[in-house]
C-alpha cells in the first residue's frame, strides 16, 4: 500500500496527461446493437483544438464510438447505450438537451462523400438555412467563407450553381467539409474521410485539417497508420470494442505500451 | 472446321455446355421475338387508328352514277363488297355510297349494284356543302336569292359569289355567338344570381321590414337587367334574321331543288375540282376544326374541343389531388411508421386497391363525394339554390377526386420506391448538420425522390385519362353546355359537369342516331385521346428529365 492507492488509479497506457482544456469526456461508455456489445466501457478525454485519431482493425467499433459523439446512432433500431459522454460540461444523453442543437455543434464528415443532390451553393448553405439564416447577403458570405475554409473556393467559385454531384470525389469530400464548417461547429468528426481518395486529394484534406486546427476540435477515424501519425496529436487504439491504448500519437507509434498496439501498428495483424 | 471448334469449346466448359448454349440462344431469340411482337402490336394499334382516324377527314371525289332505271346517285364511294352467291341469289358486286342530303333521302348511305350502273362521271362543278344542320349536301348550285331578288344564277356565277358571302356569314355567326355567350350569358348569369339572392333573403329570417326593403332593391335591379336582356334579345333576333336573309338554291343529282339558308352553311367545296394538295389542305383544316370546334348535331358533327378540354382539366385536377395525398401517405409509410406487421398489411391493402374494379370507385365517389360531401356542402353554402343541387350532383371536382382515389396506389408505390432509393448516408449528412427529421425529408429526401414520384404521377395520369366507367356516374356527360373554366368569376367552376374523350368515343360511335356515319369518328377520337395522353405524359417526362438533370448522378 503506497500513497498512490489513495488517488484513483491512473493507467498511463489509457490516461495520458493532457494540458489543454477537455472538450469531450467519454465515461465508461458501452453500446449494444441488440444483443451484441460493440463498445465496452470506453473512457477517454478529448482535448480542445487538437486532432484525435481512432485507429484499430475493421469492426472494432471506431465508427460506432464516433457516431455516439453526435448521437447519430440514435437512428438505428435496437441500440442501447450505457455510460456517458460529457460535452462542454454537459451530458449529451441528458433528455433535456436538444439533439439538433447538439449536432449543429458537433459536425461530421463521412467516409463516403455525401453531397445533397443540389447545387454546390445550396449544399453549403443548407446548414445555415436550417439555422434560419435567410438573407442572401449573409448566405453568400458564409458560403464563400466556408468554401475558402475547405480550400475549394478557387475551384468552384464560377460554378456554384452547378450540381454538387458533378464534382470529383476529392472535391465532393472537401465540399462536405465546407458544409460542415458552414454551421460553425465546435467539433468536427471525420470517419475515414480519405478512404476513397487518391494520395493527392488525401494530402489536401490532411493539409486542410491542419489549417482547421486553430478553430476546431477534430476527431478522425482512419485505417491509414501514416495518416494517423501525420495528422493527429493523440491516438486511441481500439480492439474488439475495447480501448486498448490512448496517448500522444508520437509515443503510441514510437513506443507503444501494449503488445496488441505494437502488433497492429507494425502490421502484424488487422 | 466448325465441328473442331465446337468440340474444343465444349471441352473447355464441360460436356453439357454445348446444349445449354444452344438453348440459351433459342431463349434469347424467344425473348427478342416476344418483344418484337409487342412492338408490332402497339404499332399496329397506332397505325390502324391513324389510318382510320385521318381517313375520316379525307375528302374523296364525289361520283355521279346513272343507274339502269334512269335515276342518278351522287356520293362518295365508301366501300366495295362482293356478296357470295347463295342457292337463291347469284353473287352481287355492290358499292356503298355516302350520299349525304339527309334531309332529302333520310339516310346517309346507300348500296348500289354494280350491274345496275349505266355510267359514272365526276363532274367538276358538283359541290359539297357542310351545313350546321342535316349534315352534308351533295349537288349542283343553281342560284342565290335575297328575298325575291336573285343575286346570282348559274353554277359558275353562284360559286364565285358564294365564297365571299360565306365569309361574311361566318363573321355574322361569330358575332351572334359572341353576343350569346358574352353579353346575354352575363345577364342571364346575373339574373340567376339575383333570383338566388331573393331566395336567400326569403329564407334568411331577417325582420320583415328589412327584408322588404332588400327585396325591393333586388326587384329593381332585376327589372333593369330584364329590360337589358330584352334589348339584347331583340338585337339577337335581328342578327339572326340577317343571317338567314340569303338562300341558296341547289339541286340534287336527281334534279330536286332545295333551298338552303346561306347562314347555315359552314363551308362549300368542289371536291372533284380539288387536286391532291387541295385535298390535303382541306384535310388539315378539318382536323384543326375537329380539335378546336364545339360539337354539333348531338356530337355527330363539328369538333370535340369541350371533350379534350374536359379530359385534360379533369386529369390535371386529379393530379393536383393525388400528388399530395399519395406522397404524404408514402412518406408516412416509409419514413415515419414503425415497420412491422401493421405497415405491411396497409401496404398490401394499398396495392390491392389498385385491383378494385374502377366502377366500384365510381359508386364510392357517388355515395361519398356526391351525396355525402356534396349534399352537405349544398346545405351549408348554397341553401338558396335547393332543391337544385350545386355540388350535390356529379361534377368535375368529384370526378377528379374519385380518380385520385383510384390512382393513389400507383403514386404511393412509386413514391415509396423513390424514397427507399435515397441513400441513408445522405439523410445522415443532413441530420449531422442539425436538421430535424422533418427538415431532412422535406429538403433532401423528397427532392431526391422527385423523379421517382413523377414516374408515379405519369402512370397515374395515364390511367386516369383512360378511365371512363367510374366517371359516368360522377359527373361526365354527353354534352356539357359550358366549360368548367371560363371568364366569369370564380373562373374555375368545379361543380360543373364535363365532357370526356373516352366517353365521347362510346357515345358518338355507338349511341348516336346515325351510327353508320359516325363510326369513323370513333377512330379519330381515339387517336386524339391517345395524342392527348401522350402529350400529357411527355410533359411529365420532360419535367422528370429536367429534375434528373438538375440532380445529375443522383441515386434515383
Ligand atoms: N447498424 C448496426 N447493427 C448491428 N451491428 C452493427 C451495426 N453497425 C455496426 N455494427 C457492428 O458493430 C461493430 C463495430 O462496427 P463499427 O462500424 O463501429 O466498426 P469500425 O471500427 O468502424 O469498422 P471499419 O473500420 O470497418 O469501419 C461491428 O462488429 C459491426 O458488425
Ligand atoms: Mg467504420
PDB file of C-alpha atoms in Angstrom, chain B residues 65 110 113 216 265 271 290 342-344 466 508 527:
ATOM      1  CA  UNK B  65     -73.769   7.180-111.070  1.00  0.00           C
ATOM      2  CA  UNK B 110     -76.959   3.534 -99.956  1.00  0.00           C
ATOM      3  CA  UNK B 113     -75.402  -2.869-107.554  1.00  0.00           C
ATOM      4  CA  UNK B 216     -87.449  45.875 -53.480  1.00  0.00           C
ATOM      5  CA  UNK B 265     -73.618  26.665 -94.468  1.00  0.00           C
ATOM      6  CA  UNK B 271     -64.234  18.070-104.264  1.00  0.00           C
ATOM      7  CA  UNK B 290     -62.254  18.891 -85.196  1.00  0.00           C
ATOM      8  CA  UNK B 342     -49.426  -3.339 -39.485  1.00  0.00           C
ATOM      9  CA  UNK B 343     -47.461  -1.371 -42.058  1.00  0.00           C
ATOM     10  CA  UNK B 344     -47.068  -4.486 -44.147  1.00  0.00           C
ATOM     11  CA  UNK B 466     -58.199   6.445 -69.982  1.00  0.00           C
ATOM     12  CA  UNK B 508     -70.554   9.015 -80.771  1.00  0.00           C
ATOM     13  CA  UNK B 527     -56.422   8.833 -81.963  1.00  0.00           C
TER      14      UNK B 527
END
